[in-house]
Amino acid sequence: MKPIFGRGPSLPIRLTLAVLACLLLMVADSRYHAFAGAKVYLNSLVSPLQYMANSPRILLDSASTQLMSRQSLLAQSERLERELFLLRDDLLRLRHLEQENQRLRDLLGSPVHYDTRRMVAEIMAVDTDPFSHQVVIDKGSLQGVFEGQPVLNEQGVVGQITSVGKTTSRVLLITDTSHGIPVRVARNDIRAIASGSGQLDRLVLHNITRNTDIQEGDVLLSSGLAGRFPEGYPVGRVSHVGYEEGQPFADIRVQPFAALDRVRYLLLLWPEPRLIDVHEEPVP
């Protein structure tokens, strides 16, 4: 019985024919460009698949580039902000140093020095107690922070360090009711103590007699007494001077220069080293 379909060529012959056909097609395409038109249509059909296959790599490269650019910009922005913070502090001292030099040019120096060690700190937390004006910063004993250290910003005096941990510290603001800072009036050098009122936008001057020459608009600077704050830093401006009948002391209110409800970066100051006389008694 004969099979319906006859047997075809053997496998080796088929392979040989296929190889010859491929070689002929390759020669025809490379020398005579016989399939140039067909290749255009094939590329057009395959190109969407190529774009789809390549899109994940493009998306990953774009995301990586954007992430690196964002991190670089954030780091650069933070560095520039810190540099601007230090420059503002220098400008702040320059303005008051000019006035100080005008009045004390016959002396040997100024109380505001430029070689003081400084460090920028950032506020991490704000005390939620409405009766306590304190903040927590990201610098501690590992950075050399110590209790009683003066704290400022680019506008003026902010407060002082009250407790120190390894990597964080607590700052008591000048508006806290337990805080007081020795000040002097820039206009006439009258000295007083500016105490916290419990309000972030107000200090008060206690025990100032009625005949004391303090006026609204007077600028108060740190006097340098008590050794806590260096002399010449701005504290606030007198916003109200009132007198009540029968009261021996005036009602004097001061608005701090530092916007204590909006501070983010603070400046820590270190005292300048001084030579202590061997005969000088230590201060308890």
Coordinates of N, CA, C and O in Angstrom, one line a residue, residues 25 28-29 32-47:
L25 N 20.2 34.9 0.2 CA 19.5 36.1 0.7 C 20.4 37.2 1.2 O 20.2 38.4 1.0
A28 N 22.3 38.8 -1.6 CA 21.4 39.7 -2.4 C 21.1 41.0 -1.6 O 21.0 42.1 -2.2
D29 N 21.0 40.9 -0.3 CA 20.7 42.1 0.5 C 21.9 43.0 0.6 O 21.8 44.2 0.5
Y32 N 23.1 43.9 -3.4 CA 22.1 44.5 -4.3 C 20.9 45.2 -3.6 O 20.0 45.7 -4.3
H33 N 21.0 45.2 -2.3 CA 19.9 45.8 -1.5 C 18.5 45.4 -1.9 O 17.6 46.3 -2.1
A34 N 18.4 44.2 -2.1 CA 17.1 43.7 -2.6 C 15.9 43.8 -1.6 O 14.8 43.9 -2.0
F35 N 16.3 43.8 -0.3 CA 15.2 43.8 0.7 C 15.2 45.2 1.5 O 14.7 45.2 2.6
A36 N 15.7 46.2 0.8 CA 15.8 47.5 1.5 C 14.4 48.0 1.9 O 14.1 48.5 3.0
G37 N 13.4 47.9 1.0 CA 12.0 48.3 1.2 C 11.4 47.5 2.3 O 10.7 48.0 3.2
A38 N 11.6 46.2 2.3 CA 11.0 45.3 3.3 C 11.6 45.6 4.6 O 10.8 45.5 5.7
K39 N 12.9 45.9 4.7 CA 13.5 46.2 6.0 C 12.9 47.4 6.7 O 12.7 47.5 7.9
V40 N 12.5 48.4 5.8 CA 11.9 49.6 6.4 C 10.6 49.3 7.1 O 10.3 49.7 8.2
Y41 N 9.7 48.5 6.4 CA 8.5 48.1 7.0 C 8.7 47.2 8.2 O 7.9 47.3 9.2
L42 N 9.7 46.3 8.2 CA 9.9 45.5 9.3 C 10.4 46.3 10.5 O 10.0 46.1 11.7
N43 N 11.2 47.3 10.3 CA 11.7 48.1 11.4 C 10.5 48.9 12.0 O 10.5 49.2 13.2
S44 N 9.6 49.4 11.1 CA 8.5 50.1 11.6 C 7.6 49.2 12.5 O 7.0 49.7 13.5
L45 N 7.5 48.0 12.1 CA 6.7 47.1 12.9 C 7.3 46.7 14.2 O 6.7 46.6 15.2
V46 N 8.6 46.6 14.2 CA 9.4 46.2 15.4 C 9.6 47.3 16.4 O 9.8 47.1 17.6
S47 N 9.7 48.6 15.8 CA 10.1 49.7 16.7 C 9.2 49.9 17.9 O 9.8 50.2 19.0

